[in-house]
XYZ file of C-alpha atoms in Angstrom:
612
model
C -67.785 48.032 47.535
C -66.478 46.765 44.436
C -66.518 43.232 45.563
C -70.271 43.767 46.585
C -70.725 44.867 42.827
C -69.446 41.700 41.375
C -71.629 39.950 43.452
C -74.597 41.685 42.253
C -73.440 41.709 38.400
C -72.368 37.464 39.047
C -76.143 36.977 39.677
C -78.177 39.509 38.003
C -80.090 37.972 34.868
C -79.865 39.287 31.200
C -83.312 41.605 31.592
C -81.326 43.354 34.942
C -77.895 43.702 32.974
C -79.141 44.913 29.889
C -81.550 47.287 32.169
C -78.530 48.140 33.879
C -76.331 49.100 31.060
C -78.923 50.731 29.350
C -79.494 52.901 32.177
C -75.995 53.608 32.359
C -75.512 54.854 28.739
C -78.617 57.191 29.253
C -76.648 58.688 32.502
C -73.637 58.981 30.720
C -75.466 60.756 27.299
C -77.065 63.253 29.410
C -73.562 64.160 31.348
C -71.773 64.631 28.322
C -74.435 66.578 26.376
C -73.852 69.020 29.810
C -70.361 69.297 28.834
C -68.326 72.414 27.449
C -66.120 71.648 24.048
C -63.383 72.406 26.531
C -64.699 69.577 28.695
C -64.969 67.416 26.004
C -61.661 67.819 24.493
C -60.094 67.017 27.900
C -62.293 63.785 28.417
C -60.575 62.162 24.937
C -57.444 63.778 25.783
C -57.808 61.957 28.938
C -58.732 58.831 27.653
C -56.029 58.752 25.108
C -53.091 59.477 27.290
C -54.688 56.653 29.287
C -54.598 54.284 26.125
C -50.933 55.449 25.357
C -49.983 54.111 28.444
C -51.125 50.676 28.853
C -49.169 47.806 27.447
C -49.483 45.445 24.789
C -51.596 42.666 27.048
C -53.843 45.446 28.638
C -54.725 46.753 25.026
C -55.209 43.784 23.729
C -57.345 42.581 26.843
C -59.500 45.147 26.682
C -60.205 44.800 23.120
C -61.274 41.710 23.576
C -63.620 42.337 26.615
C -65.112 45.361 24.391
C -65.739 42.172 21.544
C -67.529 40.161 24.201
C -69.356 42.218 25.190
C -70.452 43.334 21.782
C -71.036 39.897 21.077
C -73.201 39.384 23.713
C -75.848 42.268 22.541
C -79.251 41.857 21.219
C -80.341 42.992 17.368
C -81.687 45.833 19.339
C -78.785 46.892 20.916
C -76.610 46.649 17.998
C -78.761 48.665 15.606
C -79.067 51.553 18.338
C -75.199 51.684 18.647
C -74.671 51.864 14.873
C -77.052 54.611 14.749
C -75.179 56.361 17.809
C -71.675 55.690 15.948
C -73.450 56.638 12.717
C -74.424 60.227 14.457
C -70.914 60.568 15.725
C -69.338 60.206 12.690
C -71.612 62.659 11.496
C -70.296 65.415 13.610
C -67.070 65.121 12.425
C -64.881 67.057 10.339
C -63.218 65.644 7.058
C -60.021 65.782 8.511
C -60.851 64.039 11.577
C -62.472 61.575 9.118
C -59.639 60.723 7.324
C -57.404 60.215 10.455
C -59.668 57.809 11.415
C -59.987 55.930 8.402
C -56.134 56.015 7.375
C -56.055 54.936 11.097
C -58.689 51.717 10.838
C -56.260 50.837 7.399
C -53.243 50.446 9.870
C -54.880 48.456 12.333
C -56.231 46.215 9.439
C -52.807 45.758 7.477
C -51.299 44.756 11.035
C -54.009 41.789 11.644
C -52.954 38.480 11.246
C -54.913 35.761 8.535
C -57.087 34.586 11.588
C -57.718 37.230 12.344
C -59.059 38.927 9.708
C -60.926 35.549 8.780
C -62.622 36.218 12.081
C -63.507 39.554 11.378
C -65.295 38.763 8.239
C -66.732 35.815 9.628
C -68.460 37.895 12.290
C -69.622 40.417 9.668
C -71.135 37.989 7.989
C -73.151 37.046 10.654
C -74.728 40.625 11.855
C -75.223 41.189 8.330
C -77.706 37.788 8.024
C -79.412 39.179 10.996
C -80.209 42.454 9.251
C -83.989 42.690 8.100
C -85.189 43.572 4.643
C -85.546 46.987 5.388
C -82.226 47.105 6.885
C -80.076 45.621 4.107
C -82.186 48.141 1.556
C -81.660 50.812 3.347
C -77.487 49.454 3.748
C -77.683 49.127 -0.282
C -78.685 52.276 -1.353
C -75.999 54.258 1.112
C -73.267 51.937 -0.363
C -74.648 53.035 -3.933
C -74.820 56.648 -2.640
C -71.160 56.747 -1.445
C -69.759 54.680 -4.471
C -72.003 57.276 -7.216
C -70.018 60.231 -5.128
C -66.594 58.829 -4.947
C -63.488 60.500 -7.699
C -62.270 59.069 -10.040
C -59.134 58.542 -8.399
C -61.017 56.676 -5.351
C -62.732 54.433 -7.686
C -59.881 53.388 -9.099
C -58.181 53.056 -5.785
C -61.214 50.648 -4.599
C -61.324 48.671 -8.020
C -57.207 48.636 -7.767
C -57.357 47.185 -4.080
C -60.093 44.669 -4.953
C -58.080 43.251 -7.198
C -54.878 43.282 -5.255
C -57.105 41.321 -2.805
C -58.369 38.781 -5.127
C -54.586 38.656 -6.826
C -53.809 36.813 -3.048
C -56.590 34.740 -2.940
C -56.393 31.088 -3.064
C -57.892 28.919 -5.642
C -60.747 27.628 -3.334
C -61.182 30.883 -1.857
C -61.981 32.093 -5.587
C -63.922 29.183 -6.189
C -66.635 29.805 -2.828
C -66.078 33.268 -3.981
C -67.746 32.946 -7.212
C -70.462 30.144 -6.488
C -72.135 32.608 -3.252
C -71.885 35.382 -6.014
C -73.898 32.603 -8.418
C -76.278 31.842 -6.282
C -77.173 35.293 -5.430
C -77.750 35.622 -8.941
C -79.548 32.567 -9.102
C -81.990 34.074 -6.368
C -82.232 37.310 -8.285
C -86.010 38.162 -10.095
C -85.440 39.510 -13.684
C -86.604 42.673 -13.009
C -83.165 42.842 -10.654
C -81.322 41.451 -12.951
C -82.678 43.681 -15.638
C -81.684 46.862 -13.686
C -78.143 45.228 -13.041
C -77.293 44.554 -16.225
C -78.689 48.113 -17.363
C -76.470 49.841 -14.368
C -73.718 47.852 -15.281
C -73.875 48.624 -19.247
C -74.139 52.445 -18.552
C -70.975 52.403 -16.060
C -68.746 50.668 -18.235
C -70.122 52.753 -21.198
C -69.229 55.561 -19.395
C -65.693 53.909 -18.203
C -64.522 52.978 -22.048
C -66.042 56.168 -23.554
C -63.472 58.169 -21.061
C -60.001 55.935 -21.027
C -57.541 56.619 -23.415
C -56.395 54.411 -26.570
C -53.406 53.602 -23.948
C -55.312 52.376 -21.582
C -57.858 50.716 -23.236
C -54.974 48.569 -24.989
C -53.758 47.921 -21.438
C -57.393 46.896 -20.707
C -57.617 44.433 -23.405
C -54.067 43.036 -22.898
C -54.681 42.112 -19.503
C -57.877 40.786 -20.135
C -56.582 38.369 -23.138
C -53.571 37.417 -20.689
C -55.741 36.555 -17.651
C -57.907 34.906 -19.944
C -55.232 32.621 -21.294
C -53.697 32.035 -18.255
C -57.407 30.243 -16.872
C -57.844 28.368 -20.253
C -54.283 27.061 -19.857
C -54.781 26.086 -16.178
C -58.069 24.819 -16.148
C -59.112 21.427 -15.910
C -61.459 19.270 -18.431
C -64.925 20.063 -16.352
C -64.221 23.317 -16.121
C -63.563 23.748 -19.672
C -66.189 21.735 -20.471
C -68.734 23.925 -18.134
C -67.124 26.970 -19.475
C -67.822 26.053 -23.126
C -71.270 24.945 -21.975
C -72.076 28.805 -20.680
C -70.864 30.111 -23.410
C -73.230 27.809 -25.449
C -76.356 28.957 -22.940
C -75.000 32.748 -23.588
C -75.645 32.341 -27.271
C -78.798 30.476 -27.092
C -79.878 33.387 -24.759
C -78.983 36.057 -26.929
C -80.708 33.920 -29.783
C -83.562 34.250 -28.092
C -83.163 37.711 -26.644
C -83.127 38.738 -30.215
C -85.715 36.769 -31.702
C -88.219 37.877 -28.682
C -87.103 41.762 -28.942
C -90.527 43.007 -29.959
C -92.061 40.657 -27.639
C -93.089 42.234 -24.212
C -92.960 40.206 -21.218
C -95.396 39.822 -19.114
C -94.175 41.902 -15.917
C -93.679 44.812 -19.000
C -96.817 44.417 -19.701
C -98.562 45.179 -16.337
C -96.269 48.154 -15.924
C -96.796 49.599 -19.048
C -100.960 48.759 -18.165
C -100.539 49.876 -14.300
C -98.781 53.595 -15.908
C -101.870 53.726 -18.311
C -99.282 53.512 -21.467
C -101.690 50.479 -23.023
C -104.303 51.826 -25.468
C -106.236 50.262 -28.011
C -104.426 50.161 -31.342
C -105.069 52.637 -34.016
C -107.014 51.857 -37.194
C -103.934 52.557 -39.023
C -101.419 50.304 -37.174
C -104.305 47.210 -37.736
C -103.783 48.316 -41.358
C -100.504 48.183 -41.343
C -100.180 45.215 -39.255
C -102.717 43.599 -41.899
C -101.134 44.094 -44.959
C -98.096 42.697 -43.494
C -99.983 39.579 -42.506
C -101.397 39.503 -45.970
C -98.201 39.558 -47.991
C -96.454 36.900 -46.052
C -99.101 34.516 -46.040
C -101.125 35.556 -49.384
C -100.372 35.465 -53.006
C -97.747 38.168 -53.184
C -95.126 36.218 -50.077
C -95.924 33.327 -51.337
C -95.181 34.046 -54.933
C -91.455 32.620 -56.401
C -89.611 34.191 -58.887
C -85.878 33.486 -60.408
C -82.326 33.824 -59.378
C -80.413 35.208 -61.999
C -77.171 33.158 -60.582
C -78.491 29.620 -60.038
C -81.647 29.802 -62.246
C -83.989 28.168 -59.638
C -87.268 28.935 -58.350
C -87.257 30.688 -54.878
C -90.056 32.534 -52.775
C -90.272 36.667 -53.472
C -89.314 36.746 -49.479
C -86.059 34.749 -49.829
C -84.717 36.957 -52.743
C -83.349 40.315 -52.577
C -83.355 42.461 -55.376
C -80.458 44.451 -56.526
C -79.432 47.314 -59.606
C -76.813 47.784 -61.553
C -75.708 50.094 -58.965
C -74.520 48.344 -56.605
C -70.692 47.875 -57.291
C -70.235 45.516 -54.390
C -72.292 42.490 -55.448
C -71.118 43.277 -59.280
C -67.518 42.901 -58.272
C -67.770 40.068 -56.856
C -70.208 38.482 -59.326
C -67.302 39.025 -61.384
C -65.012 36.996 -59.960
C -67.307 34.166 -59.189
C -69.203 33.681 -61.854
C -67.423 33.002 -64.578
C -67.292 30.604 -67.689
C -64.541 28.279 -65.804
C -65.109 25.440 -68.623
C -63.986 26.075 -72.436
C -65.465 23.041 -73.349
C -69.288 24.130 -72.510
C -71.878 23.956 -75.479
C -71.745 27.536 -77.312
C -75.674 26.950 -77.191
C -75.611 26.419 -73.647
C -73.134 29.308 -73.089
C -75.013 31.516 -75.370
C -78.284 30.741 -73.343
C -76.492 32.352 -70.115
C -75.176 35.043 -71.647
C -76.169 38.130 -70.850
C -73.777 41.064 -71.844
C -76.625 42.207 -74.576
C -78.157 43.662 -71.208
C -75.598 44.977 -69.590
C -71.890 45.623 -70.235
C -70.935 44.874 -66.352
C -72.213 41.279 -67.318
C -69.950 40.054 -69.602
C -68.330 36.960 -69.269
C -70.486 35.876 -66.764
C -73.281 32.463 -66.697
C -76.538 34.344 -65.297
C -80.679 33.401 -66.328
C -82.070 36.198 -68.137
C -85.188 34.724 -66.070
C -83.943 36.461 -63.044
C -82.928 40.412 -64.629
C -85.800 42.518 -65.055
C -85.434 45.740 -67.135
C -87.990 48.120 -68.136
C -87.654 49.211 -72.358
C -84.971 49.470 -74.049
C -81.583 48.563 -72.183
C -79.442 50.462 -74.501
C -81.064 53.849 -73.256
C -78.494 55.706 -72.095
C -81.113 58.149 -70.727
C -82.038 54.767 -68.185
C -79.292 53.140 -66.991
C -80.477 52.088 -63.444
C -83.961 50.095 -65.404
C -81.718 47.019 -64.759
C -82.343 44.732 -61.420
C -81.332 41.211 -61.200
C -82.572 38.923 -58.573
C -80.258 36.793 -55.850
C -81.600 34.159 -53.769
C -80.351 33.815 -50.263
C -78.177 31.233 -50.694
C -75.910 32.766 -53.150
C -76.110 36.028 -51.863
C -74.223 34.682 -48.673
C -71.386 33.189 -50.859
C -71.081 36.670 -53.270
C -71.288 38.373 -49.908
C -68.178 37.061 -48.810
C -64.611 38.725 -49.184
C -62.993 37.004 -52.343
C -59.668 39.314 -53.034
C -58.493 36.887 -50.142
C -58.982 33.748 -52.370
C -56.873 34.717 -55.061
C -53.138 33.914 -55.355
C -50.977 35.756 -52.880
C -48.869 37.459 -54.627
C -50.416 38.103 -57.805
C -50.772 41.492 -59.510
C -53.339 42.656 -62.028
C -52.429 43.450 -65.456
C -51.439 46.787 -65.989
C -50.414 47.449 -62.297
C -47.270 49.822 -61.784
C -45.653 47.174 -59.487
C -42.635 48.913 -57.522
C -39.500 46.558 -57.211
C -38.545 48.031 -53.644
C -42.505 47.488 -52.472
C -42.006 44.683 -49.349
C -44.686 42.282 -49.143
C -45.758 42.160 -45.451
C -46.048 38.108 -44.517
C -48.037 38.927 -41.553
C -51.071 37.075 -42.580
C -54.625 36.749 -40.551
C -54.307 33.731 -38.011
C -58.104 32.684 -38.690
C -57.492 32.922 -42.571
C -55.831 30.471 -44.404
C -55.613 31.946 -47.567
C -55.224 35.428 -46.723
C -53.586 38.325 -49.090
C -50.626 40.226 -48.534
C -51.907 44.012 -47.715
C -49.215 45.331 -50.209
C -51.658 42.945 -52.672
C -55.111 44.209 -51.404
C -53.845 47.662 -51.997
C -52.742 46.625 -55.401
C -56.364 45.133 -56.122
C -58.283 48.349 -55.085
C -59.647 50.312 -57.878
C -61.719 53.669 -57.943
C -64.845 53.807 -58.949
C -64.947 55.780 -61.891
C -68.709 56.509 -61.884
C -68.417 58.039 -59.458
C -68.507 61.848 -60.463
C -70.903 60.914 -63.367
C -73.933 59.726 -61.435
C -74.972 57.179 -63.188
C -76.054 59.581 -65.799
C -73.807 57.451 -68.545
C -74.219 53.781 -69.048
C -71.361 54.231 -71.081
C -69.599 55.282 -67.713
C -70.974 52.027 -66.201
C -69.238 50.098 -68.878
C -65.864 51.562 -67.780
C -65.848 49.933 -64.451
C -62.863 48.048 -64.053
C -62.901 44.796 -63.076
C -59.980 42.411 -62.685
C -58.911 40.366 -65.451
C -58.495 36.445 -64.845
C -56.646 35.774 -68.114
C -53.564 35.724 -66.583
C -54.900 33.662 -63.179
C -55.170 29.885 -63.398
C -58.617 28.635 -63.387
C -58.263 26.288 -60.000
C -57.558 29.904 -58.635
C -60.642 31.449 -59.173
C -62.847 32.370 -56.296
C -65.210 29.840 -55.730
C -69.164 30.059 -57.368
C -72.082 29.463 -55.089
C -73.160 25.541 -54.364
C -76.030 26.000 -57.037
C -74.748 28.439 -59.331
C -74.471 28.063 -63.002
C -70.956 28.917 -62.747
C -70.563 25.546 -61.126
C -71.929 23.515 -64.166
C -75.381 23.091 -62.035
C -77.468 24.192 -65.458
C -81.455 24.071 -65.606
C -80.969 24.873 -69.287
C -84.652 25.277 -71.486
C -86.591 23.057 -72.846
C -87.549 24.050 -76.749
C -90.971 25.517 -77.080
C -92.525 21.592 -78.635
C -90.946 19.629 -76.017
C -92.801 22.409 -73.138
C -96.299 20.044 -74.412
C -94.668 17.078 -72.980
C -97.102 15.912 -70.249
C -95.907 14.735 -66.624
C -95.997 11.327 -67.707
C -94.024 11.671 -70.487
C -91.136 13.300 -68.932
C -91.089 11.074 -66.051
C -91.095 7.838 -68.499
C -88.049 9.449 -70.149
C -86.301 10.427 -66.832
C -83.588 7.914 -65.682
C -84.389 8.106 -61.596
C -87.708 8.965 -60.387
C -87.498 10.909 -57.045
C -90.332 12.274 -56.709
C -94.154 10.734 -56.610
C -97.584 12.107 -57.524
C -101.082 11.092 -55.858
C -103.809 13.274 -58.078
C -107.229 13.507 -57.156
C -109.423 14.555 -59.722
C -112.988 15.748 -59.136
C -115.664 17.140 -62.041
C -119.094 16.348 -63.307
C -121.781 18.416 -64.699
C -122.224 21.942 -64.027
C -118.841 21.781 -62.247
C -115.331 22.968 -62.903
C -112.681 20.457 -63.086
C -110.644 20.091 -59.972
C -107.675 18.646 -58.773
C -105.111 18.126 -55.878
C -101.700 17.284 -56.477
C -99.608 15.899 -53.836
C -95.779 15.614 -53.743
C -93.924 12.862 -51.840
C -89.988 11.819 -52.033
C -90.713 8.528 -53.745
C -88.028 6.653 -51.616
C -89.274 3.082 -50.967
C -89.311 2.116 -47.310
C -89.562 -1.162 -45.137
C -93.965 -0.930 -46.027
C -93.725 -0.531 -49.435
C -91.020 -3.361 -49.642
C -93.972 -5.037 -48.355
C -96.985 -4.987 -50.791
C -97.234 -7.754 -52.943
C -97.652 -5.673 -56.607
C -94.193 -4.713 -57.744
C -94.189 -1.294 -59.791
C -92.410 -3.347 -62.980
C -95.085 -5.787 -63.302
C -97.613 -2.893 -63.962
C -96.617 -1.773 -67.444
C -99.425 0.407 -67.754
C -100.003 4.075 -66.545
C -103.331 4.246 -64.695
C -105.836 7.228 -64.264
C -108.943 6.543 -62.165
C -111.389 8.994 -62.595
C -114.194 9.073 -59.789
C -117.354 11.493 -60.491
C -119.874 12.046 -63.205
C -117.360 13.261 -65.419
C -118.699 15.163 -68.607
C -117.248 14.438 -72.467
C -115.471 17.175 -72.446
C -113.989 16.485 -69.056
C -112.938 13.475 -69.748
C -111.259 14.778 -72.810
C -109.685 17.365 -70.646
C -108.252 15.085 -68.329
C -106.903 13.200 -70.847
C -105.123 15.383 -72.229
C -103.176 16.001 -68.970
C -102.123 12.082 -69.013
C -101.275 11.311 -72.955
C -97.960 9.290 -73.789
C -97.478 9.948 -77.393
C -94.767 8.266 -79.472
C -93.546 11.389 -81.328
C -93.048 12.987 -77.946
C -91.827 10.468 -76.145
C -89.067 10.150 -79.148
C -88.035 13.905 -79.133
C -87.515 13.837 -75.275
C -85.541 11.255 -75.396
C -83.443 12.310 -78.552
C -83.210 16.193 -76.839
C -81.329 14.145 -74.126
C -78.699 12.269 -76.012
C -77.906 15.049 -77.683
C -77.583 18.060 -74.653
C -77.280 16.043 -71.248
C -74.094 14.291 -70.800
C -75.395 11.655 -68.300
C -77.543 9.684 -71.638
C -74.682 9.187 -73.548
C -74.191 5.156 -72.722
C -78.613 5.350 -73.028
C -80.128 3.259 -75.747
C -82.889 4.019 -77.510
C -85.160 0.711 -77.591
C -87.161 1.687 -81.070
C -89.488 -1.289 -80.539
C -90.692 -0.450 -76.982
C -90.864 3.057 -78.335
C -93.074 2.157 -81.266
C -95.632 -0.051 -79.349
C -96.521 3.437 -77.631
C -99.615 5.467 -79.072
C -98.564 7.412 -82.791
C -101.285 10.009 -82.429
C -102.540 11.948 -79.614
């Protein structure tokens, strides 16, 4: 009989077998859904004491016909037994679930390197079989169980993952981490948007629980591992590594710089939820007036920093009062006379203490303080703001206790002979300050329990003295400050009627070229474009065959029916006088170092025009 059923199983085809077994399982369901508990206890007991006793080779021969035979079964197959296993499992208790699983860790401690390779391997396989629906629907359980597991579990699982990785090798690591890059890579944004987000919140929620033990741990081990890779690592990976890091900043760059911008897919969400609406009268207002001052008169109008005395744009200035200690401290200690040998005049001309007391000592342009009546009202005292381009602003923003001498004290400091200085300097500081010294340099604000009601309280801010501190000491001025002898100076009130010609006959490098087109005639107002150009000779203009020194005469076309008076006009925008010419040029000798070795030629001079 049973060699008859060989026969018949030898030959049968795959449609028959799987028939056949199919049929079989059915049978065998409905008998044991006809069985008692009692029944069913003694069919595993049964079964097990039948397991105990086979040997090593039997066990390990059936196991393997059980894997055939698994292997051998259609998607069909396989998804109906892991919904009959899934059922089972179901139906058990959570003691008989834990046997089990403390039981399947046993069995997978004792496997050998192949064959646990194997067993991964196949996994791999039934899980690219899966269908969409089948590895969602796999997904969201996983997220299910891992959203339900302790605390202790989780940490379990994260400490066994990395026990696991701890053992793998360095190409195992390596296919590792380029499958998890190009999963990534295959990822749409709104998936990787929803990542990221999960991600943020679970670690947000990890750090805002752990303890200041752990989280020093945390960071320990992280700044070991990562010295350990950047010592071990080759010069492509280092190089591809810096490269990342590169694209990581140029993506947050952008990130930032695009925050307000929607993207499209946000857009046809917030449109398919009915969230879009037409905007309000107000917010075009709004949005209006914010167009308008960037682009119209009041962005585009320029005003003066107090501590470089240039021009700048309203937008690139920031505004600040006497108020604000921060800036006024540090103002202090950068902007200082550093040169005895100055010009009183031109020392005088930056001097500002008349408006303030906190501004003594210091080179600032009265053109850049604004104060409303009277600055020695003590009933005002915050009427005084002073105006700070960009560029210095990031320089006076800076920490400058660091940049003086390291061990220096201020005059009139209680200095305690058993105080240790602490040598433990910053690493990324070169010139940083003992922390007995920053406490020594840290002064309370005394105004504050007047509130600024007193500018006589102002006056008593203490600031530190730089008597005592050698000058190449000092805490360096912005690039264009007038601390650092870059001085625009003033012009006196005749020589402000020199015309452009004038000054740029009387200027010893030309830098900068004019093209003016001039347009009038009757009935019409006089009008003009000015255009500004670096006046840098290049290859073309080496070319042309009129040299600038042969023409010794300073042209003005005029094109149009000009009228008598415009021409007088227009004129006067273009007269070299000799009286003027004269003054600029004595002004010079007398207040800009660089015409000292100049010589006046009296004779060219005199050949100009006397009268206007």
């Amino acid at each position: 009989m049973a060699v008859q059923r060989a026969n018949q199983r030898s030959t049968e085809s795959a449609d028959d077998r799987l028939k056949r077994l199919v049929d079989q399982r059915n049978k065998r369901a409905v008998t044991r859904s006809l069985e008692t508990p009692e029944q069913h206890a003694r069919r595993l007991q049964q079964l097990k004491s039948k397991r105990d006793m086979e040997s090593p080779a039997e066990h390990a021969e059936r196991l393997q016909n059980i894997k055939a035979k698994r292997d051998m079964q259609p998607p069909e197959a396989y998804e109906l037994r892991l919904q009959q296993m899934t059922a089972r499992r179901d139906m058990k208790t959570s003691e008989e679930r834990a046997t089990n699983l403390l039981n399947l860790k046993a069995r997978r401690i004792m496997e050998s390197p192949e064959e646990h390779a194997s067993r991964l391997h196949k996994q791999k396989e039934y899980r690219e079989m899966e269908t969409p629906e089948v590895h969602t629907t796999r997904l969201l359980n996983l997220k299910a169980k891992r959203y339900m597991e302790s605390p202790e579990q989780h940490r379990a699982r994260l400490d066994n993952q990395r026990a696991q990785r701890s053992l793998e090798s360095r190409e195992g690591r390596v296919m590792r981490l380029s499958t998890l890059q190009a999963k990534r890579k295959l990822e749409s944004p709104e998936d990787r948007g929803v990542r990221l987000n999960a991600m943020k919140v679970q670690h947000a929620a990890q750090r805002s629980a752990e303890s200041p033990e752990a989280r020093s741990s945390r960071l320990g081990y992280l700044k070991a591992q990562r010295k350990a890779l950047k010592m071990s690592e080759t010069v492509e990976e280092r190089e591809g590594r810096l490269e990342r890091r590169r694209q990581g900043l140029q993506h947050v760059q952008e990130a930032k710089s695009n925050e307000v911008t929607a993207s499209a897919a946000q857009c046809t969400a917030l449109d398919d939820a009915g969230l879009l609406h037409e905007c309000s009268k107000d917010m075009k207002s709004q949005i209006l007036g914010e167009l308008g001052f960037a682009l119209g008169p009041s962005g585009m109008d320029q005003c003066v920093c107090c501590v470089c005395d240039r021009l700048a744009f309203a937008t690139d200035v920031h505004v600040y009062s006497t108020e604000d200690k921060d800036i006024l401290q540090s103002m202090a200690a950068r902007l200082r006379n550093p040169d005895l040998k100055l010009s009183d005049e031109l020392v005088a001309f930056y001097d500002c203490k008349d408006i303030h007391p906190a501004f003594v000592g210091l080179l600032l342009s009265r053109k850049g303080i604004t104060h409303a009546g009277n600055v020695n009202d003590i009933e005002n005292p915050r009427d005084i703001d002073f105006n700070i381009c960009l560029e210095c602003e990031t320089v006076l923003l800076q920490p400058w206790l660091s940049e003086l001498p390291r061990h220096y004290v201020f005059p009139g400091e209680p200095v305690d002979s058993e105080r240790d200085i602490d040598h433990e300097f910053d690493d990324h500081d070169e010139h940083a300050i003992a922390y007995a010294d920053q406490e020594a340099c840290l002064y309370d604000d005394p105004t504050e329990d007047n509130d600024g009601g007193s500018i006589d309280a102002l006056a008593e801010v203490e600031f530190p003295d730089f008597s005592e501190i050698p000058i190449e000491s000092w805490p360096l001025p912005p690039k264009h400050a007038i601390a650092n002898h870059f001085f625009v100076g003033e012009l006196p009130d005749e020589l402000f009627k020199a015309t452009w010609a004038e000054m740029l006959m009387c200027s010893l490098v030309s830098v900068v070229a004019q093209t003016r087109i001039i347009r009038g005639g009757e009935h019409r107002m006089i009008r003009s474009h000015l255009i500004l150009f670096d006046a840098v000779p290049g290859p073309p203009a080496t070319l042309l065959p009129l040299k600038l020194n042969r023409d010794a005469m300073y042209r003005v076309v005029l094109a149009g029916p000009f009228t008598k008076d415009q021409l007088v006009k227009v004129k006067e925008y273009h007269l070299v006088r000799q009286a003027m010419v004269m003054d600029i040029l004595h002004f010079y000798k007398s207040y800009n170092g660089f015409y000292a070795d100049v010589s006046i030629d009296g004779d060219l001079i005199a050949s100009l025009p006397a009268e206007d």
